[in-house]
Coordinates of C-alpha atoms in Angstrom, one line a residue:
Chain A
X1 CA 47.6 113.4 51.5
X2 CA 49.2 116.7 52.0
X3 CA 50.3 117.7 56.0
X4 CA 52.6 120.2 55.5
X5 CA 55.5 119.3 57.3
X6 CA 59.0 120.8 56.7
X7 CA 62.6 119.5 57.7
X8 CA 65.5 120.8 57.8
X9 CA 68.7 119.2 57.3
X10 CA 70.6 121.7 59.4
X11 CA 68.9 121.4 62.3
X12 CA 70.9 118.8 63.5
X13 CA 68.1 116.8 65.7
X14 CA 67.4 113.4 64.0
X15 CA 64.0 113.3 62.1
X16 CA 62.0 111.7 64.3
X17 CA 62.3 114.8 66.7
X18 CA 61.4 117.0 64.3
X19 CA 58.4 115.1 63.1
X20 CA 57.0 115.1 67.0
X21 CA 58.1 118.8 67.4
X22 CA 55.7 119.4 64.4
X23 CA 52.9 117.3 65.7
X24 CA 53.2 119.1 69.4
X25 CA 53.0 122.4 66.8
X26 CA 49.6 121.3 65.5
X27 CA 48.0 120.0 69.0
X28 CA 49.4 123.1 70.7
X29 CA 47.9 125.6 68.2
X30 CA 44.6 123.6 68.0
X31 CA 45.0 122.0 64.2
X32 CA 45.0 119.2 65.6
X33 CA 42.4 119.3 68.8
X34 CA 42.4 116.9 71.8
X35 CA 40.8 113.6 71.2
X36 CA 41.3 113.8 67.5
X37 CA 42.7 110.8 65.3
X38 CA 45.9 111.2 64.4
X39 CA 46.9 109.6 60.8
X40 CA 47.8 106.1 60.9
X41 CA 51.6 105.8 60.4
X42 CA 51.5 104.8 57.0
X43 CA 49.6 107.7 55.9
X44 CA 51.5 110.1 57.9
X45 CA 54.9 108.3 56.1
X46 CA 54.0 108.2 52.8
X47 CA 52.2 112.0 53.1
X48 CA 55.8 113.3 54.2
X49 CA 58.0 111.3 52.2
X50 CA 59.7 109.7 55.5
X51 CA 60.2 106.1 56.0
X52 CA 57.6 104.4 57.8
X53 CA 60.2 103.4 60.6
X54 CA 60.9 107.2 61.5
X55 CA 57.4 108.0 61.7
X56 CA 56.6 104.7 64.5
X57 CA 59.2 106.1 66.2
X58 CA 58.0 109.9 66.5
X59 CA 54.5 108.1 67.5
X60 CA 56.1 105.6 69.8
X61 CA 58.2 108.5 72.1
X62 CA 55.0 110.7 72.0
X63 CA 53.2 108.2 73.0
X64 CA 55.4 107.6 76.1
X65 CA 55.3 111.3 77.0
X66 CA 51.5 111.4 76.9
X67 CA 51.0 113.4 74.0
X68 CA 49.0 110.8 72.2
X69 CA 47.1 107.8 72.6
X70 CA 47.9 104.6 70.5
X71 CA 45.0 101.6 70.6
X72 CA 45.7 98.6 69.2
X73 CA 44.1 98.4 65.8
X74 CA 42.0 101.5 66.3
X75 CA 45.4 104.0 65.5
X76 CA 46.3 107.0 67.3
X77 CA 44.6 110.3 68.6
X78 CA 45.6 113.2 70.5
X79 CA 45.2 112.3 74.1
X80 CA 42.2 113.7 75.6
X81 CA 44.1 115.1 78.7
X82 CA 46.8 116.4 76.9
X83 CA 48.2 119.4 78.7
X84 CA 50.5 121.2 76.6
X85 CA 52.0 122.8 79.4
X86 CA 53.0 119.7 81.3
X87 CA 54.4 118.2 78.8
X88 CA 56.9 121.1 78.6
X89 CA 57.8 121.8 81.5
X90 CA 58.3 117.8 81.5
X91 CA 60.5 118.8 78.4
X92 CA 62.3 121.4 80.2
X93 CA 63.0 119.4 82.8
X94 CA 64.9 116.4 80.8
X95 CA 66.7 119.6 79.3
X96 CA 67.7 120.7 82.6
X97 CA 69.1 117.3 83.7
X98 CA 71.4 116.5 80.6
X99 CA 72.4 120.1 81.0
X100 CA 73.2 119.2 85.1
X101 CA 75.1 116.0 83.8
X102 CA 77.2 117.8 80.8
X103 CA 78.0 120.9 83.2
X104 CA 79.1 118.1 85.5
X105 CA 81.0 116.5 83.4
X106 CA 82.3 119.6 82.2
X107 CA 83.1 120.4 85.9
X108 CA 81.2 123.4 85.9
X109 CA 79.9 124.0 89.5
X110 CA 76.0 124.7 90.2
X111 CA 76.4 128.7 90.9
X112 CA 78.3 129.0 87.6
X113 CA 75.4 126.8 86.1
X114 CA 73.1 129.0 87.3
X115 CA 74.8 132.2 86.2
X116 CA 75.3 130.6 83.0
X117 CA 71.1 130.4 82.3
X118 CA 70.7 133.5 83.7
X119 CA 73.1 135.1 80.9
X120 CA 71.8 132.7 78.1
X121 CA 68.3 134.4 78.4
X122 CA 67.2 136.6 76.1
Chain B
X1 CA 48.5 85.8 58.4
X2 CA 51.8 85.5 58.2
X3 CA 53.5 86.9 55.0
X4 CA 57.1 85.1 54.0
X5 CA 59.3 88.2 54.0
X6 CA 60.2 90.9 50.8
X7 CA 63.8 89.3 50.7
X8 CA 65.5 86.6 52.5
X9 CA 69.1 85.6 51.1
X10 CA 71.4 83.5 53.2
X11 CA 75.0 83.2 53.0
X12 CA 75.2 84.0 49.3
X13 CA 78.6 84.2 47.4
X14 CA 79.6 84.4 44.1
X15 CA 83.5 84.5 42.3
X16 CA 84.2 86.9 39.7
X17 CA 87.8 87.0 38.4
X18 CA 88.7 90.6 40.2
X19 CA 85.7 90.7 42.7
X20 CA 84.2 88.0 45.3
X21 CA 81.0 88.4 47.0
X22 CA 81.1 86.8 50.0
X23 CA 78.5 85.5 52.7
X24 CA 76.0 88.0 51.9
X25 CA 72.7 87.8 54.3
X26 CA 70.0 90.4 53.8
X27 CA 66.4 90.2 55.0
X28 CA 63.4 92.8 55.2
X29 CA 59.5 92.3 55.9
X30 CA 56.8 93.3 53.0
X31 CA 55.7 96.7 53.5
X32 CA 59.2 98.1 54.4
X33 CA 61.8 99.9 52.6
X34 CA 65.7 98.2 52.3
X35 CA 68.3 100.6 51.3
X36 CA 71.6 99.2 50.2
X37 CA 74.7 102.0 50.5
X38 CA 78.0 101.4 49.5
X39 CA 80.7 102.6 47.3
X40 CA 81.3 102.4 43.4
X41 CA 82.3 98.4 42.7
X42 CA 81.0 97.4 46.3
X43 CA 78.7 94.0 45.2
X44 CA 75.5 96.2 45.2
X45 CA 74.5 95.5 41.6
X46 CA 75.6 91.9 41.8
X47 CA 73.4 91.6 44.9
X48 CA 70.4 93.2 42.9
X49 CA 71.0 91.1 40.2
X50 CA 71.8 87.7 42.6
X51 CA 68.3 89.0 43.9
X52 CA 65.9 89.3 40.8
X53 CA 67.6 85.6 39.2
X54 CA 69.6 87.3 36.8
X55 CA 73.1 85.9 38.0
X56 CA 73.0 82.6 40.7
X57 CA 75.1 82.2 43.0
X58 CA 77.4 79.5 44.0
X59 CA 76.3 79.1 47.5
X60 CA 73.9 80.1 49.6
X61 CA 70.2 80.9 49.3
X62 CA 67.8 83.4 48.1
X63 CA 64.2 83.7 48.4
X64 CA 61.9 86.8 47.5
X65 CA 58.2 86.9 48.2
X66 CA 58.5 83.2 49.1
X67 CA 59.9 82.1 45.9
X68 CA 63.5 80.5 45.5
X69 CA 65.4 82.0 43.4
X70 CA 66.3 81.4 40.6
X71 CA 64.3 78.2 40.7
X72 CA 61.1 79.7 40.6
X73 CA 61.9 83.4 38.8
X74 CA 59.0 83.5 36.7
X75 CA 56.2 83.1 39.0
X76 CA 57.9 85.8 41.4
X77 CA 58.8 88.5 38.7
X78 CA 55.8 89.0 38.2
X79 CA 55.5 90.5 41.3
X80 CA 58.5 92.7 40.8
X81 CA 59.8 95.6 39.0
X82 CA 63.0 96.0 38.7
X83 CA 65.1 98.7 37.6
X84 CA 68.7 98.8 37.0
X85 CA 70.6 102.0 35.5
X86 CA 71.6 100.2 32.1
X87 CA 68.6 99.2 31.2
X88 CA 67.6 99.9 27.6
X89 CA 64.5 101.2 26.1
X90 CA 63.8 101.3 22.1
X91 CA 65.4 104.4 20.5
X92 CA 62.9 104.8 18.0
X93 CA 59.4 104.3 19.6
X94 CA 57.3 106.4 22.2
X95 CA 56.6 106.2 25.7
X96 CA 53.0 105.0 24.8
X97 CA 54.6 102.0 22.4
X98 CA 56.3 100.8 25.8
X99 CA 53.6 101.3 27.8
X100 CA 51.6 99.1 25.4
X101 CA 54.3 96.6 25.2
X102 CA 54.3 96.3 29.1
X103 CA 50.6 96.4 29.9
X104 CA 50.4 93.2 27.1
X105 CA 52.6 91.4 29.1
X106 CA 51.6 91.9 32.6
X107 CA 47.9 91.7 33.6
X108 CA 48.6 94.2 36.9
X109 CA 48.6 97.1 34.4
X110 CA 47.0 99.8 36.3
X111 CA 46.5 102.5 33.4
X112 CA 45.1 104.9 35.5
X113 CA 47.9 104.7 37.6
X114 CA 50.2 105.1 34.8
X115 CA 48.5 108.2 33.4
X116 CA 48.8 110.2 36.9
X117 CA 52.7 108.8 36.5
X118 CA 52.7 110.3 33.4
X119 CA 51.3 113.5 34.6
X120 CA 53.5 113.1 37.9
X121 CA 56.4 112.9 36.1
X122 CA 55.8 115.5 33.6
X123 CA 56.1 113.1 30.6
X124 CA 54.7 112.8 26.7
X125 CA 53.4 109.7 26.2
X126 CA 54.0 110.3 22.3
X127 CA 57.3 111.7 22.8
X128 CA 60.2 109.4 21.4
X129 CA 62.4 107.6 23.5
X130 CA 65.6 109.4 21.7
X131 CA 64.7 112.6 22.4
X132 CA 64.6 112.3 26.3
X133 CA 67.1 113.8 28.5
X134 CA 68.6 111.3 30.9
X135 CA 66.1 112.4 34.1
X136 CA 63.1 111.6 31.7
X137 CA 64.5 108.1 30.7
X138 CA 64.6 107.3 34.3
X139 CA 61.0 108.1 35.0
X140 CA 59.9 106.8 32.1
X141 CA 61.7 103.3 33.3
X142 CA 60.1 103.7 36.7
X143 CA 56.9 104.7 35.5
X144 CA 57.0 101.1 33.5
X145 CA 57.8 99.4 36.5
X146 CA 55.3 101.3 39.1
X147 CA 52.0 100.8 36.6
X148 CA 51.9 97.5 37.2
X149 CA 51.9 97.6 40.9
X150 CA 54.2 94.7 41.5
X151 CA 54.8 94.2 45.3
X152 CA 58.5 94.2 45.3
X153 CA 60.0 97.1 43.6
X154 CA 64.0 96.5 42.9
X155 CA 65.3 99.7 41.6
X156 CA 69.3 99.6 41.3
X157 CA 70.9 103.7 41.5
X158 CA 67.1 105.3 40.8
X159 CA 68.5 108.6 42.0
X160 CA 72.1 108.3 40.3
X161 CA 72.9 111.7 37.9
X162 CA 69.1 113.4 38.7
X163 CA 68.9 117.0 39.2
X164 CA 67.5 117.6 42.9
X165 CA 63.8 118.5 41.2
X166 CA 63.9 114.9 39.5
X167 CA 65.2 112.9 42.6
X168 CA 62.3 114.5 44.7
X169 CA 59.8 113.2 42.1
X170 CA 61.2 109.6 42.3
X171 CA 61.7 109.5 45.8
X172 CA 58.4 111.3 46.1
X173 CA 56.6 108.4 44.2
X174 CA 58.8 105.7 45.7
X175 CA 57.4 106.7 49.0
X176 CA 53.6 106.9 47.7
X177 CA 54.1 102.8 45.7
X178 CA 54.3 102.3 49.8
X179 CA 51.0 103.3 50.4
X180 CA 49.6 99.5 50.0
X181 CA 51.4 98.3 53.1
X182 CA 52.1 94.7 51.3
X183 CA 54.4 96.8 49.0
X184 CA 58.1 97.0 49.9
X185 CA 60.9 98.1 47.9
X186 CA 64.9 97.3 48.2
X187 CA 66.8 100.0 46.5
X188 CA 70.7 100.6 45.8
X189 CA 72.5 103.9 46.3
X190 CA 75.2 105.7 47.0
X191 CA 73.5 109.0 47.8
X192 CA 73.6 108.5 51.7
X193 CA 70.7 110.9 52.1
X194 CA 68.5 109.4 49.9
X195 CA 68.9 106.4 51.7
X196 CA 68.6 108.0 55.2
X197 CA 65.3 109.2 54.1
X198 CA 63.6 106.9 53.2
X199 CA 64.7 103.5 53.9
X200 CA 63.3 101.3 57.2
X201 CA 66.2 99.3 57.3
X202 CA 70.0 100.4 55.9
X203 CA 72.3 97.7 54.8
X204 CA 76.1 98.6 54.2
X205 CA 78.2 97.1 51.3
X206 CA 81.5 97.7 50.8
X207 CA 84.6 95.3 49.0
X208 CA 81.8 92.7 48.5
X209 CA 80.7 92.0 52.1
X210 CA 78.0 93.0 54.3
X211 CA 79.4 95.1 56.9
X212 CA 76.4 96.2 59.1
X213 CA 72.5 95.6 58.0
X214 CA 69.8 97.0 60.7
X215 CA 67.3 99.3 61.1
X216 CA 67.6 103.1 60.2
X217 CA 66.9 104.6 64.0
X218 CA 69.1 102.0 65.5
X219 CA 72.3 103.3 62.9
X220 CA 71.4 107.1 63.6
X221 CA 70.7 106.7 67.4
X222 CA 74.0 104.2 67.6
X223 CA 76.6 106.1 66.6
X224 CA 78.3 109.4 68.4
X225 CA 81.2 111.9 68.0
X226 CA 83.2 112.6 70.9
X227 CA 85.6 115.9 71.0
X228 CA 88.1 115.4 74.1
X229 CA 91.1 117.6 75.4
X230 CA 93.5 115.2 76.2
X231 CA 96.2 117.1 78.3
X232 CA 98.0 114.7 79.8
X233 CA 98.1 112.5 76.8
X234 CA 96.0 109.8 78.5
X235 CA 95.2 106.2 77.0
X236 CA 91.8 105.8 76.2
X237 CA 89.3 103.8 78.3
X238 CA 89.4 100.4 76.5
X239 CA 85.8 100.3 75.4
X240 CA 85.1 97.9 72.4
X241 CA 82.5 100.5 71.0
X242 CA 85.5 102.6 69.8
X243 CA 85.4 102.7 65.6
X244 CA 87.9 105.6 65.2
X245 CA 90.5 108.0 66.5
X246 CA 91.5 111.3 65.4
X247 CA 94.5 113.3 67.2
X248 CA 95.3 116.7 66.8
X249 CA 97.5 117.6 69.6
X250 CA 95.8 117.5 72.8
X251 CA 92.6 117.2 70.9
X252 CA 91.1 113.8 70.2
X253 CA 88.0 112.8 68.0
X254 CA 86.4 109.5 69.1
X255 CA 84.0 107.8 67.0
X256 CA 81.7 105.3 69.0
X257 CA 78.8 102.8 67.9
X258 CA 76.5 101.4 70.4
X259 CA 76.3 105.0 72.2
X260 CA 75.6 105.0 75.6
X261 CA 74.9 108.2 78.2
X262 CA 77.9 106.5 80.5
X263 CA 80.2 106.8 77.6
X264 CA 81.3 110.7 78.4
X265 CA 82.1 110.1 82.1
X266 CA 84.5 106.8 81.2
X267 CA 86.5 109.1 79.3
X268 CA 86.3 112.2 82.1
X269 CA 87.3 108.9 84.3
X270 CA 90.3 108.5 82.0
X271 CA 91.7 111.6 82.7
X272 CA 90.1 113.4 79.4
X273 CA 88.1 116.1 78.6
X274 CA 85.0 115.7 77.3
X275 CA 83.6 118.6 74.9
X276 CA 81.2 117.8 72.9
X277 CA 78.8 115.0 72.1
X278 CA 77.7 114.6 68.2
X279 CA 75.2 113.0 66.1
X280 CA 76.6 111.4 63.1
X281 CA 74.8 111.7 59.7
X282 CA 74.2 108.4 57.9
X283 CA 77.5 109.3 55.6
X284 CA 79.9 109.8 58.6
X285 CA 78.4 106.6 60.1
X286 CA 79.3 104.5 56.6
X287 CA 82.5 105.8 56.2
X288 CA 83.5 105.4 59.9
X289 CA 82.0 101.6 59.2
X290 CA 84.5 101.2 56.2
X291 CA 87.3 103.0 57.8
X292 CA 87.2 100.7 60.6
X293 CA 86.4 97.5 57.9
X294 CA 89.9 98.5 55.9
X295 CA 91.8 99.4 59.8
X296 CA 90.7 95.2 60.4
X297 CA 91.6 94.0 57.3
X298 CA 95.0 94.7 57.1
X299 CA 96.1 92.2 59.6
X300 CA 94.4 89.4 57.1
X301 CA 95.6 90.4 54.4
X302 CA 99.4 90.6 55.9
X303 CA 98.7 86.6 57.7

C-alpha cells in the first residue's frame, strides 16, 4: 500500500519523529479523521519501506501523547478526542523546557531567554 | 503459539589460518529484520555461511527456524533463501531456464509472485544470463530466492555495487517479503544506511567478534555527541559511558553511549562548557564502537 510518506536524511531528527510528525500532518489536515483506524504497524512498515521497529515506536510515543489509541488486538485509530491544539501546545511546552534546561546550562539568564524568543520570531 | 526464533547461534567460533571468529552470539524473533554491519574481512560472510550449514563451526551452537545446524540443514533450507554476492548463475541459459530449474526443486514456487518480481525488477525472462549488467544479476538472484517465499531470507551484501535506483528496488522488495509477519530476514552490509533503514535489530562485526548486537532505536537513541569549551583544561567527569575524545584546543568532542539528559550538567559540573548535544548517525555510532574496540585492544595484545 501506498501512504505517501517522505524522509529526509538531512533533517537530522531520528525517523521515528518524522514518521509521527507525518501522521499528526494527516489527522491535523483531516486525511486521517478522528476515530479512524490507523494501519496496523506492519502495513504502515512495509508501505514506507521502514523497519517494523521504527514504526512501533512512532505508534508507541503517539500513543503516550494521546494522539492515538492502541487496543490490544483490535490495532490503532486516531483518538476520538484528539485535539490538535493540545497536543501542541503540549509540544511547545516540552520545547520550552529543554530550551529552559540548555539556556541553563548554557548560563543564559531568563530575561536574555526571553529576549532571545522574542528575536528568533519571524 | 510460541515460534522458536529466526536465528539463535551461541558461542560460535571457528579458526582460519589469518582470521578467528570468536564467541559469536546473535539472536532475532521471526517476523524481524537482522542487519549485520561491519567492515571488509570482519567475519560477516563466515557468519552467513556458519548460519545456512555451509561451513561448521568448532564450538558453539546454531539453530535457525528450530533446526540445528548443520545437523538438520536440509529440512531448514527449504525454508531459506540465501543469497551470497559470489554466487553463480549459468552463462548460457535464460532467466526463465532458472526459474524452471528452481520452481522443480522447491514446491513453495509462487509463480505469480515471481512474474510481478519480474515486472518489479524490470527483467526479461528470456534474456540470457551473460548479457546482464551486474544490478540485473543481483535481482535476478533475489528474484530466485523471494518466489519461493521461504521464511528466512539470508542475503549476504544484497546492496554491494547497485546504483541508488537498483538498491531502492531491493530494499524496496526486501521490506514488502516482510509483509507475512512469520517472514524475517538477516542481511550483511556495509552500507550503514541501508542497514539503518531497515533492520529491527543491528548487530556490529568487526576483527571477527561481535561488538554490540541490539535493537535499532536503542543504538540511535543511545549514542550522543558532546561539543565542550574546556577553558581551564579540566579532567573529564569519570563517567564509564565515555567511547571517545577529541581535543582541539580548548574544544573537546565527547562521544557517549547510554545517553542520559544528566550527562550535559556533569560536565558543566566539571568545570566545562557544554555547546551542543548531537545525534549520531548509525555510521558515526559503528565507527566510534570500533574505535573504542581497537583503543581496548591494545593493552591485550601488548600482555
Amino acid at each position: 500500500m501506498e501512504f505517501g510518506f517522505a524522509f529526509s536524511q538531512t533533517d537530522g531528527r531520528p525517523l521515528y519523529q518524522q514518521i509521527m510528525e507525518q501522521i499528526k500532518q494527516r489527522i491535523a489536515v483531516g486525511d486521517w479523521p478522528p476515530a479512524a483506524p490507523l494501519p496496523s504497524i506492519r502495513e504502515l512498515a512495509t508501505g514506507i519501506k521502514v523497519s517494523i521497529i521504527t514504526v512501533k515506536r512512532a505508534y508507541l510515543e503517539l500513543e503516550r501523547e494521546g494522539v492515538i489509541v492502541t487496543q490490544q488486538g483490535r490495532g490503532s485509530r486516531v483518538n476520538d478526542t484528539v485535539d490538535l491544539r493540545t497536543i501542541q501546545r503540549k509540544e511547545l511546552l516540552h520545547h520550552l523546557k529543554q530550551a529552559g534546561k540548555l539556556a541553563d546550562t548554557l548560563g543564559i539568564p531568563d530575561d536574555e531567554l526571553l529576549r532571545l524568543i522574542d528575536q528568533n520570531r519571524d | 503459539m510460541h515460534l522458536p526464533m529466526a536465528i539463535e547461534c551461541r558461542g560460535i567460533s571457528k579458526c582460519y589460518p589469518h582470521f578467528q571468529l570468536r564467541d559469536v552470539d546473535l539472536s532475532f524473533d521471526q517476523g524481524t529484520v537482522m542487519g549485520l554491519v561491519g567492515p571488509n574481512g570482519a567475519g560477516k560472510s563466515t557468519i552467513l555461511r556458519i548460519v545456512m550449514g555451509l561451513i561448521g563451526p568448532e564450538s558453539g551452537s546454531v539453530k535457525v527456524l528450530g533446526y540445528s545446524m548443520p545437523d538438520e540443514q536440509i529440512a531448514a533450507k527449504r525454508n531459506i533463501g540465501f543469497v551470497a554476492e559470489d554466487m553463480r548463475l549459468y552463462e548460457s541459459e535464460t532467466i526463465a531456464f532458472h526459474m524452471d530449474f528452481v520452481r522443480s526443486i522447491f514446491d513453495s514456487w509462487d509463480e505469480d509472485y515471481a512474474g510481478l518480481l519480474l515486472r518489479r525488477f524490470d527483467l526479461n525472462r528470456n534474456q540470457k544470463v551473460k548479457g546482464l549488467s551486474h544490478g540485473q544479476r543481483v535481482k535476478a538472484t533475489l528474484l530466485l530466492a523471494l518466489a519461493r517465499r521461504p521464511s528466512l531470507l539470508v542475503f549476504d551484501e544484497p546492496t554491494t555495487g547497485l546504483d541508488p535506483a537498483v538498491r531502492k528496488e531491493v530494499l524496496d522488495e526486501m521490506m514488502n517479503a516482510l509483509e507475512d509477519e512469520t517472514r524475517s530476514i538477516l542481511f550483511s552490509s556495509h552500507n550503514t544506511l541501508d542497514v539503518e533503514q531497515i533492520s529491527d535489530y543491528i548487530t556490529f562485526v568487526h576483527g571477527g567478534r561481535v561488538l554490540d548486537s541490539r535493537n535499532k532505536e536503542e543504538f540511535i537513541d543511545g549514542w550522543r555527541r558532546l561539543r565542550l569549551t574546556n577553558v581551564n583544561n579540566a579532567p573529564l567527569p569519570t563517567l564509564p559511558n565515555i567511547k571517545g575524545v577529541q581535543q582541539s584546543g580548548r574544544l573537546w568532542t565527547v562521544v557517549v553511549n547510554d545517553y542520559d539528559d544528566e550527562f550535559p550538567a556533569e560536565f558543566t559540573a566539571a568545570g566545562l562548557e557544554v555547546n551542543t548535544v548531537e545525534r549520531l548517525t548509525l555510521e558515526e555510532i559503528f565507527l566510534a564502537n570500533v574505535n573504542f574496540a581497537k583503543a581496548n585492544a591494545q593493552p591485550e595484545l601488548a600482555s
